[in-house]
CSV table of C-alpha atoms in Angstrom, one decimal:
chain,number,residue,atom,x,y,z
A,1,UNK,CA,-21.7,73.5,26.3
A,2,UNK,CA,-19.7,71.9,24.0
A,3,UNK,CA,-16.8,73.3,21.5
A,4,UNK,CA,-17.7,73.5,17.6
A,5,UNK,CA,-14.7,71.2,17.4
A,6,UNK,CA,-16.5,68.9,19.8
A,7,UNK,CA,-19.6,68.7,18.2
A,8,UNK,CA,-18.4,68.8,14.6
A,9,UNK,CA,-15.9,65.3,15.7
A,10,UNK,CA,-18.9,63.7,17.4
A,11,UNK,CA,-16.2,62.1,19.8
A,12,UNK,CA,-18.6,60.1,22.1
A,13,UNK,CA,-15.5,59.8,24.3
A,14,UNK,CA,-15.6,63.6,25.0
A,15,UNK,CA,-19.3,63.8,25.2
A,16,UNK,CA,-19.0,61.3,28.0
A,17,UNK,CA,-16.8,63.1,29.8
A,18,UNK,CA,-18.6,66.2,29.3
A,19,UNK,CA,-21.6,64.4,30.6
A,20,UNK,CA,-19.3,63.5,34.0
A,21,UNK,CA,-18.2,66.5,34.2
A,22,UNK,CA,-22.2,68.1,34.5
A,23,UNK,CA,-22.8,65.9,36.8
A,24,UNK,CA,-19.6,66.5,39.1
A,25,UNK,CA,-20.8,69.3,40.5
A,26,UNK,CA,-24.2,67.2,42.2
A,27,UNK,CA,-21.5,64.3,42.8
A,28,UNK,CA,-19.2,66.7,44.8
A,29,UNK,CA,-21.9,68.1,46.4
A,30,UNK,CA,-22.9,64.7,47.9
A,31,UNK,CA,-19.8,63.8,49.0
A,32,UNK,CA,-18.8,67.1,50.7
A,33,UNK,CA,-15.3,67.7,48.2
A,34,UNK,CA,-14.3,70.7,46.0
A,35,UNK,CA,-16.1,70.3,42.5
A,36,UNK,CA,-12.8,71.1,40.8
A,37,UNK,CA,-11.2,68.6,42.0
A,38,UNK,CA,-13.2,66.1,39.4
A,39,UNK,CA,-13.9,63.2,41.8
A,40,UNK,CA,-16.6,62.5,39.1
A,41,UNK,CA,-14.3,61.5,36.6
A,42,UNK,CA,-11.6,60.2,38.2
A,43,UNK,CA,-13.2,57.5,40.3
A,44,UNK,CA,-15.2,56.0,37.3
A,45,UNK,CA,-11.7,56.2,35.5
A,46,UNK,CA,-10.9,54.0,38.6
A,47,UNK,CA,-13.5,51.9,38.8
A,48,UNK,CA,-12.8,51.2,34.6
A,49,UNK,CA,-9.3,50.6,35.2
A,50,UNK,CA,-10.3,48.3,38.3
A,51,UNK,CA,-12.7,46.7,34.8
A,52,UNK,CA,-9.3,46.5,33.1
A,53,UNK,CA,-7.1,44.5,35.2
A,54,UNK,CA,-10.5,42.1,36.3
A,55,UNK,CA,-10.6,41.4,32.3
A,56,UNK,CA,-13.0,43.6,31.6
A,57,UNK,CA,-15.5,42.3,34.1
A,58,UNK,CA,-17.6,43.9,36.5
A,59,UNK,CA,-15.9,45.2,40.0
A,60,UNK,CA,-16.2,43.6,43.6
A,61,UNK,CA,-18.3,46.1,45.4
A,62,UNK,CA,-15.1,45.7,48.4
A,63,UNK,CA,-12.3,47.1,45.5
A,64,UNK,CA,-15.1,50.1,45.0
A,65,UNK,CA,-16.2,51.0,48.4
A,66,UNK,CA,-12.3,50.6,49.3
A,67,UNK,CA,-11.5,53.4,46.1
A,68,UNK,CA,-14.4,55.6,47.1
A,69,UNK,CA,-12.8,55.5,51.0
A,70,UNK,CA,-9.2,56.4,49.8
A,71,UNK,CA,-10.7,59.2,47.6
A,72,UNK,CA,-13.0,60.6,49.5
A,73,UNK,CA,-11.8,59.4,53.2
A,74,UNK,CA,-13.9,60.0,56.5
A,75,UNK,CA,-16.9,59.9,55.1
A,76,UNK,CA,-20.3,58.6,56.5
A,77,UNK,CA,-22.4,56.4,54.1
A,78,UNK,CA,-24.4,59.1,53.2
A,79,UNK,CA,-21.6,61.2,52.2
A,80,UNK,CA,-19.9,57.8,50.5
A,81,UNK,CA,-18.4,58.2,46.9
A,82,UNK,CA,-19.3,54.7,45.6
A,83,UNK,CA,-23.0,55.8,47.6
A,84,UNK,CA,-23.8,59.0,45.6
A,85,UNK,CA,-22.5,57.6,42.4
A,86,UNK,CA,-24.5,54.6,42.8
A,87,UNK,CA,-27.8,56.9,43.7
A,88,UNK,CA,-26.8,59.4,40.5
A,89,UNK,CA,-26.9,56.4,38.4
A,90,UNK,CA,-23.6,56.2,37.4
A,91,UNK,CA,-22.9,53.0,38.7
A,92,UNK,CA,-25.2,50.1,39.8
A,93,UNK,CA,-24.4,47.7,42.2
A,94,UNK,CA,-25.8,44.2,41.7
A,95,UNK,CA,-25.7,40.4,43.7
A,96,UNK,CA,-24.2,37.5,41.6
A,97,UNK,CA,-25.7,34.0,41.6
A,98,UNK,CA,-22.8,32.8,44.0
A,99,UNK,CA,-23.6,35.8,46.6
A,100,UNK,CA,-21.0,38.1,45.6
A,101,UNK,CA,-21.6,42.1,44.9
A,102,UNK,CA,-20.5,43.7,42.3
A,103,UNK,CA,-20.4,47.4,40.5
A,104,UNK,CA,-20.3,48.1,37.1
A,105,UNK,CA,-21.1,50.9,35.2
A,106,UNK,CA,-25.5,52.0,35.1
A,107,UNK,CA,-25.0,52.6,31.2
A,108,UNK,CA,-22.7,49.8,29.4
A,109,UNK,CA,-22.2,52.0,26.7
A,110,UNK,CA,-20.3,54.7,29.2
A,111,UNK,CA,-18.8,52.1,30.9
A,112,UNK,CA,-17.1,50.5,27.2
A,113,UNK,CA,-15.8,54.0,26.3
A,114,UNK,CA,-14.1,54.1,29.9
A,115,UNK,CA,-12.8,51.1,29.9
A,116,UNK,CA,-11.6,50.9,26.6
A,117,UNK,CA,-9.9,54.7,27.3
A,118,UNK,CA,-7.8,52.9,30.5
A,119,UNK,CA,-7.2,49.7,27.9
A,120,UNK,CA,-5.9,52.0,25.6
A,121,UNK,CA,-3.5,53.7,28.4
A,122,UNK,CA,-2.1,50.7,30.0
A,123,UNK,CA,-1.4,48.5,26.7
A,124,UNK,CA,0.4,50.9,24.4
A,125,UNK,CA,2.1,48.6,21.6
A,126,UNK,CA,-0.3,46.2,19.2
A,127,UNK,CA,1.0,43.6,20.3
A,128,UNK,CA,0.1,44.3,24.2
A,129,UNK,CA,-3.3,44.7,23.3
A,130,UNK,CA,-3.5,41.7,20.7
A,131,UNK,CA,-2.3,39.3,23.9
A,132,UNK,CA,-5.0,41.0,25.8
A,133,UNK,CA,-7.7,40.6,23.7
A,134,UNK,CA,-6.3,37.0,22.8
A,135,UNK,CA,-6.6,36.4,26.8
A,136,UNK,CA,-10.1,37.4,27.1
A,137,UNK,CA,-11.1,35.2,23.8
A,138,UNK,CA,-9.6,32.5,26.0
A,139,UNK,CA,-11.9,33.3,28.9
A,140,UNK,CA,-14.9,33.6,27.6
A,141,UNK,CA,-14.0,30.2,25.0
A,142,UNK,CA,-13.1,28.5,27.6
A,143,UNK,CA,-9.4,26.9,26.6
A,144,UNK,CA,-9.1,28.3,23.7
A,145,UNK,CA,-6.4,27.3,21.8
A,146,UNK,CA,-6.5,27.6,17.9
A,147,UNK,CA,-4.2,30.8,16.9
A,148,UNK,CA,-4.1,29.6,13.3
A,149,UNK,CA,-5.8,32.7,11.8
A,150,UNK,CA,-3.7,35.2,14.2
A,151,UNK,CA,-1.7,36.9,11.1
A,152,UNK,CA,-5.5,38.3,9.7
A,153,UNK,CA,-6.2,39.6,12.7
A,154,UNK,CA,-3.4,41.4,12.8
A,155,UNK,CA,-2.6,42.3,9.5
């Protein structure tokens, strides 16, 4: 349930994470771990902060299988972490034209709140973040280059 404080902000961050955290308990259940310890949330907060440092693509299915292991070690398939969160629908796992597999996030939306929470955590000044952001303009233009306009962005 949430808090009058929660609903009266409309924070979709913390409805989010309310949503994780109702669906920890079948999540920890599948994998055999102690629902308070939040595996839930803390592997997608991985698997965004993975997002993060891949510039804000999608994850190689390796980096999450190897997260879900070190979380949640010892585990058969069935009891797998990146397994039940892929069969709960909170992730989706997907083949790329050039045969690689990746995991992202089943709803996009969740998955932009998450990873734009872990942006917000590792870049802490302005300026980190502009030269991020500038970075992935580069990416997806290609090379580019013209920085002319940077002092509206900014100010």
């Amino acid at each position: 349930m949430l808090s009058t404080a929660e609903r009266n902000g409309r924070n979709r961050m913390s409805l989010y994470r309310k949503y994780i955290s109702y669906r920890n308990s079948e999540i920890s259940k599948g994998v055999d771990e102690d629902p308070l310890s939040d595996v839930s949330s803390t592997y997608l907060d991985k698997i965004a902060l993975y997002s993060v440092h891949n510039d804000m693509g999608d994850v190689a299915r390796k980096e999450a299988l190897k997260e879900a292991n070190k979380m949640c070690k010892y585990r058969p398939w069935s009891k797998n972490l990146l397994n039940i969160t892929l069969k709960a629908n909170l992730l989706r796992e997907y083949k790329t034209f050039d045969n690689e597999y990746k995991v992202s996030f089943e709803y996009d939306n969740l998955g932009d709140y998450f990873k734009v929470n872990q942006f917000m955590k590792m870049f802490r000044s302005d300026n980190e973040r502009l030269d991020f952001l500038l970075k992935l303009i580069k990416i997806l233009n290609g090379n580019f280059t013209d920085v002319t306009n940077i002092d509206n962005i900014v100010n």
